[in-house]
PDB file of C-alpha atoms in Angstrom:
ATOM      1  CA  MET A   1     -23.727 -81.109 -16.444  1.00 49.00           C
ATOM      2  CA  PRO A   2     -27.201 -80.513 -17.903  1.00 53.00           C
ATOM      3  CA  ALA A   3     -29.902 -82.901 -16.711  1.00 51.00           C
ATOM      4  CA  ALA A   4     -30.531 -84.264 -20.231  1.00 49.00           C
ATOM      5  CA  ALA A   5     -26.857 -85.093 -20.674  1.00 47.00           C
ATOM      6  CA  HIS A   6     -26.795 -86.777 -17.285  1.00 46.00           C
ATOM      7  CA  ARG A   7     -29.800 -88.966 -18.192  1.00 46.00           C
ATOM      8  CA  ASN A   8     -28.108 -90.041 -21.427  1.00 43.00           C
ATOM      9  CA  LEU A   9     -25.085 -91.288 -19.509  1.00 44.00           C
ATOM     10  CA  HIS A  10     -27.261 -93.841 -17.740  1.00 43.00           C
ATOM     11  CA  ARG A  11     -29.380 -94.847 -20.727  1.00 42.00           C
ATOM     12  CA  PRO A  12     -28.454 -98.346 -21.890  1.00 42.00           C
ATOM     13  CA  THR A  13     -27.255 -98.485 -25.463  1.00 48.00           C
ATOM     14  CA  LEU A  14     -28.747-101.022 -27.814  1.00 54.00           C
ATOM     15  CA  ASP A  15     -26.508-103.174 -29.931  1.00 57.00           C
ATOM     16  CA  GLU A  16     -27.889-102.232 -33.328  1.00 60.00           C
ATOM     17  CA  GLY A  17     -25.421-104.473 -35.116  1.00 67.00           C
ATOM     18  CA  PRO A  18     -25.180-103.941 -38.850  1.00 80.00           C
ATOM     19  CA  LEU A  19     -28.475-102.119 -39.405  1.00 91.00           C
ATOM     20  CA  ALA A  20     -28.843-100.180 -42.662  1.00 91.00           C
ATOM     21  CA  ILE A  21     -29.760 -96.967 -40.799  1.00 93.00           C
ATOM     22  CA  LYS A  22     -27.159 -95.616 -38.398  1.00 91.00           C
ATOM     23  CA  HIS A  23     -28.504 -94.865 -34.896  1.00 91.00           C
ATOM     24  CA  TYR A  24     -31.880 -96.374 -35.870  1.00 92.00           C
ATOM     25  CA  ALA A  25     -33.061 -96.806 -32.278  1.00 89.00           C
ATOM     26  CA  ARG A  26     -32.577 -93.093 -31.548  1.00 91.00           C
ATOM     27  CA  LEU A  27     -34.693 -91.924 -34.491  1.00 94.00           C
ATOM     28  CA  ASN A  28     -38.389 -91.180 -34.540  1.00 94.00           C
ATOM     29  CA  ILE A  29     -40.763 -92.572 -37.167  1.00 94.00           C
ATOM     30  CA  ALA A  30     -40.509 -89.572 -39.505  1.00 96.00           C
ATOM     31  CA  GLN A  31     -36.719 -89.642 -39.369  1.00 96.00           C
ATOM     32  CA  VAL A  32     -36.597 -93.358 -40.172  1.00 95.00           C
ATOM     33  CA  CYS A  33     -39.159 -93.057 -42.992  1.00 95.00           C
ATOM     34  CA  GLY A  34     -36.997 -90.382 -44.570  1.00 95.00           C
ATOM     35  CA  ARG A  35     -34.126 -92.867 -44.743  1.00 95.00           C
ATOM     36  CA  LEU A  36     -35.940 -95.931 -46.131  1.00 95.00           C
ATOM     37  CA  ASP A  37     -35.533 -95.095 -49.827  1.00 93.00           C
ATOM     38  CA  GLY A  38     -33.043 -97.351 -51.537  1.00 93.00           C
ATOM     39  CA  LEU A  39     -32.970-100.044 -48.850  1.00 95.00           C
ATOM     40  CA  SER A  40     -33.200-103.642 -49.985  1.00 95.00           C
ATOM     41  CA  LEU A  41     -35.949-105.995 -48.921  1.00 96.00           C
ATOM     42  CA  ARG A  42     -33.479-107.765 -46.654  1.00 96.00           C
ATOM     43  CA  GLU A  43     -32.400-104.508 -44.991  1.00 96.00           C
ATOM     44  CA  LEU A  44     -36.034-103.534 -44.401  1.00 97.00           C
ATOM     45  CA  GLN A  45     -36.764-106.931 -42.889  1.00 96.00           C
ATOM     46  CA  GLN A  46     -33.751-106.593 -40.587  1.00 95.00           C
ATOM     47  CA  LEU A  47     -34.996-103.201 -39.406  1.00 96.00           C
ATOM     48  CA  ARG A  48     -38.442-104.672 -38.764  1.00 96.00           C
ATOM     49  CA  GLN A  49     -36.992-107.561 -36.779  1.00 95.00           C
ATOM     50  CA  PHE A  50     -34.913-105.140 -34.695  1.00 94.00           C
ATOM     51  CA  GLU A  51     -37.995-102.979 -34.099  1.00 95.00           C
ATOM     52  CA  VAL A  52     -40.063-105.954 -32.900  1.00 95.00           C
ATOM     53  CA  GLN A  53     -37.315-107.067 -30.531  1.00 92.00           C
ATOM     54  CA  HIS A  54     -36.480-103.645 -29.115  1.00 91.00           C
ATOM     55  CA  GLY A  55     -38.873-100.729 -29.642  1.00 86.00           C
ATOM     56  CA  ASN A  56     -41.999-102.444 -30.958  1.00 91.00           C
ATOM     57  CA  ARG A  57     -43.407 -99.057 -31.987  1.00 93.00           C
ATOM     58  CA  LYS A  58     -46.720 -99.742 -33.728  1.00 96.00           C
ATOM     59  CA  GLY A  59     -46.424 -96.795 -36.114  1.00 95.00           C
ATOM     60  CA  MET A  60     -42.910 -97.824 -37.066  1.00 96.00           C
ATOM     61  CA  LEU A  61     -43.993-101.403 -37.696  1.00 97.00           C
ATOM     62  CA  ARG A  62     -46.832-100.185 -39.946  1.00 97.00           C
ATOM     63  CA  ALA A  63     -44.430 -97.972 -41.906  1.00 96.00           C
ATOM     64  CA  LEU A  64     -41.924-100.788 -42.312  1.00 97.00           C
ATOM     65  CA  ASP A  65     -44.646-103.252 -43.315  1.00 98.00           C
ATOM     66  CA  ARG A  66     -45.873-100.857 -46.027  1.00 97.00           C
ATOM     67  CA  ARG A  67     -42.357-100.328 -47.358  1.00 97.00           C
ATOM     68  CA  ILE A  68     -41.603-104.067 -47.261  1.00 97.00           C
ATOM     69  CA  ALA A  69     -44.790-104.806 -49.227  1.00 97.00           C
ATOM     70  CA  LEU A  70     -43.954-102.171 -51.850  1.00 95.00           C
ATOM     71  CA  THR A  71     -40.358-103.332 -52.166  1.00 95.00           C
ATOM     72  CA  ALA A  72     -41.405-106.979 -52.499  1.00 93.00           C
ATOM     73  CA  LEU A  73     -43.628-106.028 -55.472  1.00 92.00           C
ATOM     74  CA  GLN A  74     -40.771-104.379 -57.368  1.00 87.00           C
ATOM     75  CA  PRO A  75     -39.007-106.478 -60.039  1.00 80.00           C
TER      76      PRO A  75
END
């Protein structure tokens, strides 16, 4: 078994629950940003809450905050 596959067997999986983006926790910032179009304000806020509680990636939080602000301004 390749070393990378072996490491993944022991990596704990996060319960992502009903997040709007499948496998969110496995994605990098660019991958997530490419999937934010069309999400509701509520879905964006759920992603942000998950990020704070699990990854707390500063760049991801900035990207989500920008998208939340833009979405909140839309009629």
